[in-house]
Coordinates of C-alpha atoms in Angstrom, one line a residue:
M1 CA 4.6 -8.1 -39.8
H2 CA 1.8 -8.7 -42.3
L3 CA -1.7 -7.5 -41.4
A4 CA -3.2 -11.0 -41.0
S5 CA -0.4 -11.9 -38.7
V6 CA -1.1 -8.8 -36.6
A7 CA -4.7 -9.8 -36.3
L8 CA -3.8 -13.3 -35.2
A9 CA -1.5 -11.9 -32.6
A10 CA -4.2 -9.6 -31.1
A11 CA -5.3 -10.3 -27.6
L12 CA -9.0 -9.6 -26.9
M13 CA -9.6 -9.1 -23.2
L14 CA -12.5 -8.1 -20.9
S15 CA -10.2 -5.9 -18.8
S16 CA -12.1 -6.2 -15.5
G17 CA -12.1 -10.0 -15.4
P18 CA -11.6 -13.3 -17.2
S19 CA -13.2 -13.8 -20.6
W20 CA -13.2 -17.5 -21.2
C21 CA -14.2 -18.7 -24.6
F22 CA -13.4 -21.3 -27.2
Q23 CA -12.7 -20.4 -30.8
L24 CA -14.7 -22.0 -33.6
P25 CA -12.5 -23.6 -36.3
D26 CA -12.1 -21.2 -39.2
S27 CA -13.5 -23.7 -41.6
L28 CA -16.6 -24.1 -39.6
I29 CA -17.2 -20.4 -39.2
D30 CA -16.7 -20.0 -42.9
K31 CA -19.3 -22.7 -43.7
I32 CA -21.9 -21.2 -41.2
S33 CA -21.4 -17.7 -42.4
K34 CA -21.9 -18.7 -46.1
G35 CA -24.9 -20.8 -45.3
H36 CA -23.2 -24.1 -46.3
C37 CA -25.1 -25.9 -43.5
E38 CA -24.9 -29.5 -44.8
A39 CA -21.1 -29.2 -44.8
A40 CA -21.1 -27.5 -41.4
V41 CA -23.2 -30.2 -39.8
K42 CA -21.0 -32.9 -41.4
Q43 CA -17.9 -31.2 -39.9
L44 CA -19.5 -30.9 -36.5
N45 CA -20.5 -34.6 -36.6
G46 CA -17.0 -35.6 -37.4
M47 CA -15.7 -33.6 -34.4
L48 CA -18.3 -35.2 -32.2
A49 CA -17.0 -38.7 -33.1
T50 CA -14.0 -38.0 -30.8
P51 CA -15.4 -35.1 -28.7
S52 CA -13.6 -32.7 -26.4
A53 CA -15.1 -30.2 -24.0
A54 CA -14.6 -27.5 -26.7
T55 CA -16.4 -29.6 -29.3
Y56 CA -19.4 -30.0 -26.9
L57 CA -19.4 -26.2 -26.4
I58 CA -19.4 -25.7 -30.1
A59 CA -22.3 -28.1 -30.6
G60 CA -24.2 -26.5 -27.8
S61 CA -23.7 -23.0 -29.2
M62 CA -24.8 -24.0 -32.6
F63 CA -28.0 -25.4 -31.1
E64 CA -28.5 -22.4 -28.9
R65 CA -28.1 -19.9 -31.7
G66 CA -29.7 -22.0 -34.5
A67 CA -26.5 -21.8 -36.4
C68 CA -27.1 -24.4 -39.2
L69 CA -29.2 -26.4 -36.7
K70 CA -32.8 -25.9 -35.5
P71 CA -32.7 -23.8 -32.3
N72 CA -33.0 -26.1 -29.3
A73 CA -32.2 -24.7 -25.8
E74 CA -32.4 -28.1 -24.1
R75 CA -30.0 -29.7 -26.6
A76 CA -27.7 -26.7 -26.0
R77 CA -27.9 -27.2 -22.2
E78 CA -27.2 -30.9 -22.7
F79 CA -24.0 -30.3 -24.6
Y80 CA -22.8 -27.6 -22.3
G81 CA -23.5 -30.0 -19.4
K82 CA -21.3 -32.7 -21.1
A83 CA -18.5 -30.2 -21.4
F84 CA -18.8 -29.5 -17.6
G85 CA -18.9 -33.2 -17.0
M86 CA -15.5 -33.5 -18.8
G87 CA -14.1 -31.2 -16.2
D88 CA -14.3 -27.9 -18.0
A89 CA -14.9 -25.5 -15.0
E90 CA -13.6 -22.4 -16.8
R91 CA -15.8 -22.3 -20.0
A92 CA -18.8 -24.7 -19.6
P93 CA -20.3 -22.8 -16.6
V94 CA -20.0 -19.6 -18.6
Y95 CA -22.1 -21.0 -21.4
L96 CA -24.6 -22.6 -19.0
A97 CA -25.0 -19.3 -17.1
S98 CA -25.4 -17.4 -20.3
L99 CA -28.1 -19.7 -21.5
G100 CA -29.9 -19.3 -18.2
A101 CA -29.9 -15.6 -18.6
S102 CA -31.4 -15.6 -22.1
T103 CA -35.0 -15.6 -23.0
A104 CA -34.4 -18.8 -25.1
G105 CA -33.1 -20.5 -22.0
G106 CA -36.0 -19.4 -19.8
A107 CA -34.6 -16.1 -18.5
D108 CA -34.0 -17.9 -15.1
V109 CA -31.8 -15.9 -12.8
G110 CA -31.5 -18.9 -10.5
Q111 CA -29.9 -21.0 -13.3
L112 CA -27.7 -18.0 -14.2
L113 CA -26.3 -17.5 -10.7
W114 CA -26.1 -21.2 -9.9
W115 CA -23.7 -21.7 -12.9
F116 CA -22.0 -18.3 -12.5
S117 CA -20.9 -19.3 -9.0
R118 CA -19.2 -22.4 -10.5
I119 CA -17.1 -20.5 -13.0
K120 CA -13.4 -20.9 -12.1
G121 CA -12.3 -17.3 -11.4
S122 CA -15.8 -15.9 -11.1
D123 CA -14.6 -13.8 -8.2
K124 CA -12.6 -11.7 -10.8
Y125 CA -15.7 -10.6 -12.6
P126 CA -17.0 -7.1 -11.7
V127 CA -20.3 -8.3 -10.3
R128 CA -22.6 -6.0 -8.3
P129 CA -22.6 -6.9 -4.6
A130 CA -26.3 -7.6 -4.6
C131 CA -25.8 -10.3 -7.3
R132 CA -22.8 -12.2 -5.8
V133 CA -23.7 -15.5 -4.4
E134 CA -21.6 -18.4 -2.9
A135 CA -21.5 -21.8 -4.6
T136 CA -23.5 -24.5 -2.9
E137 CA -24.7 -28.0 -3.5
D138 CA -28.0 -27.3 -1.8
V139 CA -30.3 -26.7 -4.8
E140 CA -33.5 -26.3 -2.6
A141 CA -32.0 -23.7 -0.3
F142 CA -30.4 -21.8 -3.3
T143 CA -33.7 -21.8 -5.2
L144 CA -35.6 -20.5 -2.1
M145 CA -33.0 -17.8 -1.5
I146 CA -33.3 -16.5 -5.0
G147 CA -37.1 -16.8 -5.0
D148 CA -37.2 -14.6 -1.9
W149 CA -35.5 -11.7 -3.7
P150 CA -37.7 -8.9 -5.0
I151 CA -38.3 -9.1 -8.7
E152 CA -36.4 -5.9 -9.3
R153 CA -33.2 -7.5 -7.8
R154 CA -33.7 -10.7 -9.7
E155 CA -34.1 -8.9 -13.0
L156 CA -31.2 -6.5 -12.3
C157 CA -28.9 -9.5 -11.6
R158 CA -30.2 -11.4 -14.7
M159 CA -29.4 -8.4 -16.9
S160 CA -26.1 -7.4 -15.2
V161 CA -24.5 -10.8 -14.7
G162 CA -26.0 -12.1 -17.9
L163 CA -24.4 -9.3 -19.9
L164 CA -21.0 -10.2 -18.5
V165 CA -21.2 -13.9 -19.3
M166 CA -22.8 -13.4 -22.7
A167 CA -19.7 -11.5 -23.9
S168 CA -17.7 -14.7 -23.6
A169 CA -20.4 -17.0 -24.9
I170 CA -21.1 -14.8 -27.9
K171 CA -17.5 -14.0 -28.9
P172 CA -16.8 -17.2 -31.0
F173 CA -19.4 -16.0 -33.5
Y174 CA -17.5 -12.8 -34.0
P175 CA -14.3 -14.2 -35.5
I176 CA -10.8 -12.8 -35.7
E177 CA -11.6 -11.2 -39.0
S178 CA -13.0 -8.3 -36.9
L179 CA -9.4 -7.5 -35.9
R180 CA -7.9 -7.5 -39.3
E181 CA -7.5 -3.8 -39.4
G182 CA -4.8 -4.3 -36.7
G183 CA -6.2 -1.8 -34.3
H184 CA -5.9 -1.6 -30.5
G185 CA -7.4 0.5 -27.8
R186 CA -9.5 0.8 -24.6
F187 CA -13.3 1.1 -24.6
D188 CA -16.2 1.1 -22.3
V189 CA -19.4 -0.6 -23.5
Q190 CA -22.5 1.0 -21.9
V191 CA -25.8 -0.8 -21.9
A192 CA -29.1 0.7 -20.6
F193 CA -31.2 -2.2 -19.4
D194 CA -34.7 -0.6 -19.8
T195 CA -34.2 0.5 -23.4
G196 CA -31.5 -1.9 -24.6
E197 CA -29.4 1.1 -25.9
V198 CA -25.7 0.2 -26.5
Q199 CA -23.0 2.9 -26.6
I200 CA -19.3 2.4 -27.2
V201 CA -17.0 4.9 -25.5
E202 CA -13.5 5.0 -26.8
H203 CA -10.8 6.2 -24.4
E204 CA -7.8 5.6 -26.6
G205 CA -6.9 3.6 -29.7
V206 CA -5.5 3.2 -33.2
R207 CA -7.5 2.0 -36.2
T208 CA -10.5 1.2 -34.0
A209 CA -13.4 1.1 -36.4
G210 CA -13.4 -2.7 -36.7
L211 CA -13.1 -3.2 -33.0
K212 CA -16.0 -0.9 -32.3
R213 CA -18.1 -2.7 -34.9
M214 CA -17.3 -6.0 -33.2
L215 CA -18.1 -4.8 -29.7
E216 CA -21.4 -3.1 -30.8
G217 CA -22.4 -6.3 -32.6
M218 CA -21.6 -8.5 -29.7
Y219 CA -23.5 -6.4 -27.2
R220 CA -26.5 -5.8 -29.4
D221 CA -26.6 -9.6 -29.8
A222 CA -26.5 -10.0 -26.0
V223 CA -29.2 -7.4 -25.4
Q224 CA -31.5 -9.2 -27.9
R225 CA -30.9 -12.6 -26.2
L226 CA -31.5 -11.1 -22.7
G227 CA -34.7 -9.4 -23.8
R228 CA -36.2 -6.5 -21.8
P229 CA -36.5 -6.8 -18.0
Q230 CA -39.9 -7.8 -16.7
V231 CA -40.0 -4.7 -14.6
S232 CA -38.5 -1.2 -14.9
L233 CA -35.0 -1.0 -13.5
N234 CA -35.2 2.8 -13.2
G235 CA -32.6 3.6 -15.8
A236 CA -29.9 1.1 -14.5
R237 CA -26.9 0.7 -16.8
E238 CA -23.9 -1.5 -17.0
T239 CA -20.5 -0.3 -18.0
V240 CA -18.1 -3.0 -19.2
P241 CA -14.4 -2.1 -19.9
W242 CA -12.6 -3.8 -22.8
E243 CA -9.0 -3.6 -23.9
F244 CA -7.5 -4.8 -27.2
K245 CA -3.8 -5.1 -27.4
I246 CA -1.3 -6.1 -30.1
R247 CA 1.2 -8.6 -28.9

């Protein structure tokens, strides 16, 4: 099998739970990465002429990240909401939760957990017991409940759950090229919340340099978007297992 074919057959998985994402079209990724923004926006507008939920997620992500568009968290939230309105209960809540966790989106743990509880399959995520909430339609009661939590708990949950959902929301901007070395293996990504330190621990693998670079880039990106906690979390860390397989 040719190397490129191996890369396209690779399965990237967050091994402790689902990792929902869309994949940006290769041509759009190429235009964005090369700074050909006029062409990228033209392609996006063409896709929005007959939109799908995935197209709305792409548009929202470009606004959220400022990828060939002026950064605009509210426009991002609007497009993610449109994807949810089209019935996407797997991916859209992930992107809405991730935006709520980020400093650009207001660093609002209530928004984060409200949308996290609406992710189809959210019970499969390795969430700390203190951060797991039930889905409800009572916005007022939910807001009051989160508001009653100590700030240490709110920030721990913002950082911890935010890190989990951001891995999915960030992934489309780390394209399949990262896997072209054809490697596979098992890793733990360890993030220290107070310092933002990211460490990649490799348990087993073959030709793993590209995979480790991708994971480190994804999580440094997530740490930057989360920002530092508003209070000290006393050295709290998150360990996220990843597994890359060749099919």
